[in-house]
Coordinates of N, CA, C and O in Angstrom, one line a residue:
X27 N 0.8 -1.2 0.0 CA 0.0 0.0 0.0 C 0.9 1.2 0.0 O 2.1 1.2 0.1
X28 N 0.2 2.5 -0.2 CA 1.1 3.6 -0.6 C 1.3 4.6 1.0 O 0.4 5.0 1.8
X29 N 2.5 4.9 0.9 CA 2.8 5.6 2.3 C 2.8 6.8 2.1 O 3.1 7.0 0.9
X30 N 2.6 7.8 2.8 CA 2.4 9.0 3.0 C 3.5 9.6 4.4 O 4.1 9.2 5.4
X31 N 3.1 11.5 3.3 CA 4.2 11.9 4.1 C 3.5 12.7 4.9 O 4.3 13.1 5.6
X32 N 2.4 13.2 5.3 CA 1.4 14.4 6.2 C 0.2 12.8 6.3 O 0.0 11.8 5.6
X33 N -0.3 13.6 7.6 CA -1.6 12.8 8.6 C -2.7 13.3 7.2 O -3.5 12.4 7.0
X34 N -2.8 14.1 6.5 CA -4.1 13.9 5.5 C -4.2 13.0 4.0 O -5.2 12.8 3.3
X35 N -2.7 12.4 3.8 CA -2.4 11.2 2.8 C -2.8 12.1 1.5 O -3.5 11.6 0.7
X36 N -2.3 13.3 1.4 CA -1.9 13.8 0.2 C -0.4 13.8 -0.7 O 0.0 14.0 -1.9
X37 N -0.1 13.5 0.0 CA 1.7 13.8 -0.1 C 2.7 12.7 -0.3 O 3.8 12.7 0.3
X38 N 2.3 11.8 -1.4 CA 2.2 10.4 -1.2 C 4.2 10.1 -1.6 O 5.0 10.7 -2.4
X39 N 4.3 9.3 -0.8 CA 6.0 9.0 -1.0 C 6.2 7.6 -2.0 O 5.6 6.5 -1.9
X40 N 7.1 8.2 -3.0 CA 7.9 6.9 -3.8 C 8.1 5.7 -3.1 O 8.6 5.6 -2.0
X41 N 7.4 4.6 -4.1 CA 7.8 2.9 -3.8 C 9.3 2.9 -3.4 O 10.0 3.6 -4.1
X42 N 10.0 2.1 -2.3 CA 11.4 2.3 -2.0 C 11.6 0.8 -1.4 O 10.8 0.0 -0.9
X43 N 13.0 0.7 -1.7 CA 13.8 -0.3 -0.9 C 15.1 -0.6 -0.5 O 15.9 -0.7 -1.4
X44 N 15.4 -0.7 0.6 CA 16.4 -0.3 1.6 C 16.9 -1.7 1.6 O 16.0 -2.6 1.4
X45 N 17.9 -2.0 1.7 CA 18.9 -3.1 2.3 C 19.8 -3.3 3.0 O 21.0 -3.2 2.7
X46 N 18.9 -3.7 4.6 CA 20.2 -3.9 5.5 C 21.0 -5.4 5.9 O 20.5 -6.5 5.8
X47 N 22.1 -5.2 6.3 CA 22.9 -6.4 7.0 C 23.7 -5.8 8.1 O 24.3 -4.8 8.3
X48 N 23.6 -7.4 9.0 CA 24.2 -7.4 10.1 C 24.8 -8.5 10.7 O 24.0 -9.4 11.0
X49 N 25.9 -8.6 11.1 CA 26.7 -10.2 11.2 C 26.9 -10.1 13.1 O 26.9 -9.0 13.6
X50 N 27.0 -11.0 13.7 CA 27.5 -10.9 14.6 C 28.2 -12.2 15.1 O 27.6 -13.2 14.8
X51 N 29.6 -12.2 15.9 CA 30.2 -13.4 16.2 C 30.6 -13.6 17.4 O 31.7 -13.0 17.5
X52 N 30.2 -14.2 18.6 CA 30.6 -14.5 19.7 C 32.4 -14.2 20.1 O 33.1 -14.4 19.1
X53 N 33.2 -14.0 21.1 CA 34.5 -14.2 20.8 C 34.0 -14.8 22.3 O 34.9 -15.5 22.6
X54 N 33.4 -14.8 23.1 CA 33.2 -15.7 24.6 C 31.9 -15.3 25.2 O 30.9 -14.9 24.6
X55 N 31.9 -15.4 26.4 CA 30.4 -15.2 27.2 C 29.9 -14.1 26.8 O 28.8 -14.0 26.4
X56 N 31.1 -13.1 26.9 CA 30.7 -11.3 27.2 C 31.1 -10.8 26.3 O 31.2 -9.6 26.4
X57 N 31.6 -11.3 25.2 CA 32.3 -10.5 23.7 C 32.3 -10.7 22.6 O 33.0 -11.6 22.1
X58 N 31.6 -9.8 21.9 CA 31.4 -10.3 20.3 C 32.0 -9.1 19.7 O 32.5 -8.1 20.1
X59 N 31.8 -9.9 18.2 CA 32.8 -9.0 16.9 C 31.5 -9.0 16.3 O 30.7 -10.0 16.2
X60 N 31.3 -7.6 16.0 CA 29.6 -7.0 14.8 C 30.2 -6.5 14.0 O 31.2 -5.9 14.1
X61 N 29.4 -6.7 12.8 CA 29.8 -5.8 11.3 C 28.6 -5.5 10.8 O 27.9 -6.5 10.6
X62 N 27.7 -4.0 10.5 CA 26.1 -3.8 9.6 C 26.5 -2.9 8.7 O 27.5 -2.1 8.7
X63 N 25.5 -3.2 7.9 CA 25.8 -2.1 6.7 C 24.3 -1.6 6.6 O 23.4 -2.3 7.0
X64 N 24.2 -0.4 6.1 CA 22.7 -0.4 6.0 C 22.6 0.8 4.9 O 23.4 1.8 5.0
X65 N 21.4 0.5 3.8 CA 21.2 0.7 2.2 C 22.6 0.7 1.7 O 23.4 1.7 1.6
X66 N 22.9 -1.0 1.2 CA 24.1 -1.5 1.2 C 23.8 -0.9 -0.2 O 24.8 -0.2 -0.5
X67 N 22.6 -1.0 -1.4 CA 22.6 0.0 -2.3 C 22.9 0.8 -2.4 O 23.2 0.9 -3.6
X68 N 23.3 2.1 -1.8 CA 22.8 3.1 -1.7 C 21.7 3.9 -2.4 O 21.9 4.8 -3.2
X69 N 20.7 3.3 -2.1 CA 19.4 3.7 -2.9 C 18.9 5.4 -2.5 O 18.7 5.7 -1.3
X70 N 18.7 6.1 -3.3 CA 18.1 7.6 -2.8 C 17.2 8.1 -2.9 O 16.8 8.8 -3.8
X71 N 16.4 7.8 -1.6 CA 15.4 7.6 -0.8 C 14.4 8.8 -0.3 O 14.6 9.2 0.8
X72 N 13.8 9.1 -0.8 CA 12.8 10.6 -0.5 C 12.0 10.0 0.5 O 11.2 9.2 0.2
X73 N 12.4 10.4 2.0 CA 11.9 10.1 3.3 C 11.0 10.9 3.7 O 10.0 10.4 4.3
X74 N 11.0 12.5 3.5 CA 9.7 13.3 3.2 C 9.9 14.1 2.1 O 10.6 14.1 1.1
X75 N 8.9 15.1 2.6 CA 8.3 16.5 1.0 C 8.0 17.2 1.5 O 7.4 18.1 0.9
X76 N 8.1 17.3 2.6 CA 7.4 18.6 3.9 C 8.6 19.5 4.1 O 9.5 18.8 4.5
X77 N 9.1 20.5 4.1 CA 8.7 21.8 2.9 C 9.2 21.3 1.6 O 8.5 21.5 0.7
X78 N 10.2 20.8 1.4 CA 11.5 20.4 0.5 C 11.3 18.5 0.3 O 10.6 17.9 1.1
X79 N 11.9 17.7 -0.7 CA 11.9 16.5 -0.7 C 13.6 16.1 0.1 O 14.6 16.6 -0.4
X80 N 13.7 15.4 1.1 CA 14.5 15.0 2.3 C 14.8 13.6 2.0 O 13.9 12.7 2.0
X81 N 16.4 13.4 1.6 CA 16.1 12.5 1.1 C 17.1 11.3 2.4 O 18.0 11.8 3.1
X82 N 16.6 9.7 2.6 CA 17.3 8.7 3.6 C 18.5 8.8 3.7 O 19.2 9.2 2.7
X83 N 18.9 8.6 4.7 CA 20.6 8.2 4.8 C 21.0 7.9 3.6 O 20.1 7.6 2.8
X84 N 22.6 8.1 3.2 CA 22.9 7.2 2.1 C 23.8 6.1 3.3 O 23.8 6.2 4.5
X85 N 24.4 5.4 2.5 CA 24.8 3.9 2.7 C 26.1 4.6 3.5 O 26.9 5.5 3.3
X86 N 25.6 3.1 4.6 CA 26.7 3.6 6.3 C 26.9 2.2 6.2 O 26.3 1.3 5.7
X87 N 28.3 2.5 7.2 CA 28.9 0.8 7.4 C 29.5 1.4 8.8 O 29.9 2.5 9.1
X88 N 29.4 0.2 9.5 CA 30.0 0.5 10.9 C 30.2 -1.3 11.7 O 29.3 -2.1 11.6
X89 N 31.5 -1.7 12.5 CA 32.2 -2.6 13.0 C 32.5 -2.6 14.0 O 33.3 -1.6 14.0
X90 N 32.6 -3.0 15.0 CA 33.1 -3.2 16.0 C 32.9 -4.2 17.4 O 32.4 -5.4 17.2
X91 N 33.1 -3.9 18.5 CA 32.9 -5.1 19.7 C 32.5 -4.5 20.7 O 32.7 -3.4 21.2
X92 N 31.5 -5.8 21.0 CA 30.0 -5.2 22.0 C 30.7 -6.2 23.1 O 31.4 -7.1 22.8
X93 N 30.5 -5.7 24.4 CA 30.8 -5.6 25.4 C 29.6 -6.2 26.5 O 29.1 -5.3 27.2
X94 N 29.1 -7.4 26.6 CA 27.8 -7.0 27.8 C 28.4 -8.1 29.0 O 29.4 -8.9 29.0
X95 N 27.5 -7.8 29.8 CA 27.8 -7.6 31.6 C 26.9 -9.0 31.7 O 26.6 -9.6 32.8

């Protein structure tokens, strides 16, 4: 169905699709190794139109080690 960008569904936003990933690997109880990417496309994305057309992130990548207690 078609998404909108204002509460009155005039303002109707472009069909879109986004592609994310995300890995993650144990290294023991409390420590892992993460890698995500997200709009591995970089697809360009009109998120609103309210005043101006605003367009999604472009494509991010970020890695690192999560720490939990």
């Amino acid at each position: 169905s078609a998404a909108y960008e204002d509460d009155r569904s005039e303002l109707e936003l472009d069909p879109a699709l986004q592609v994310d990933l995300f890995a993650g690997y144990a290294l023991g109880r409390s420590l892992a190794l993460f890698a995500a990417a997200e709009n591995v496309f970089d697809a360009e994305i009109v998120a609103a139109r309210t005043p101006v057309p605003s367009r999604a992130a472009p494509r991010q990548r970020r890695a690192g080690l999560r720490l939990s207690r």
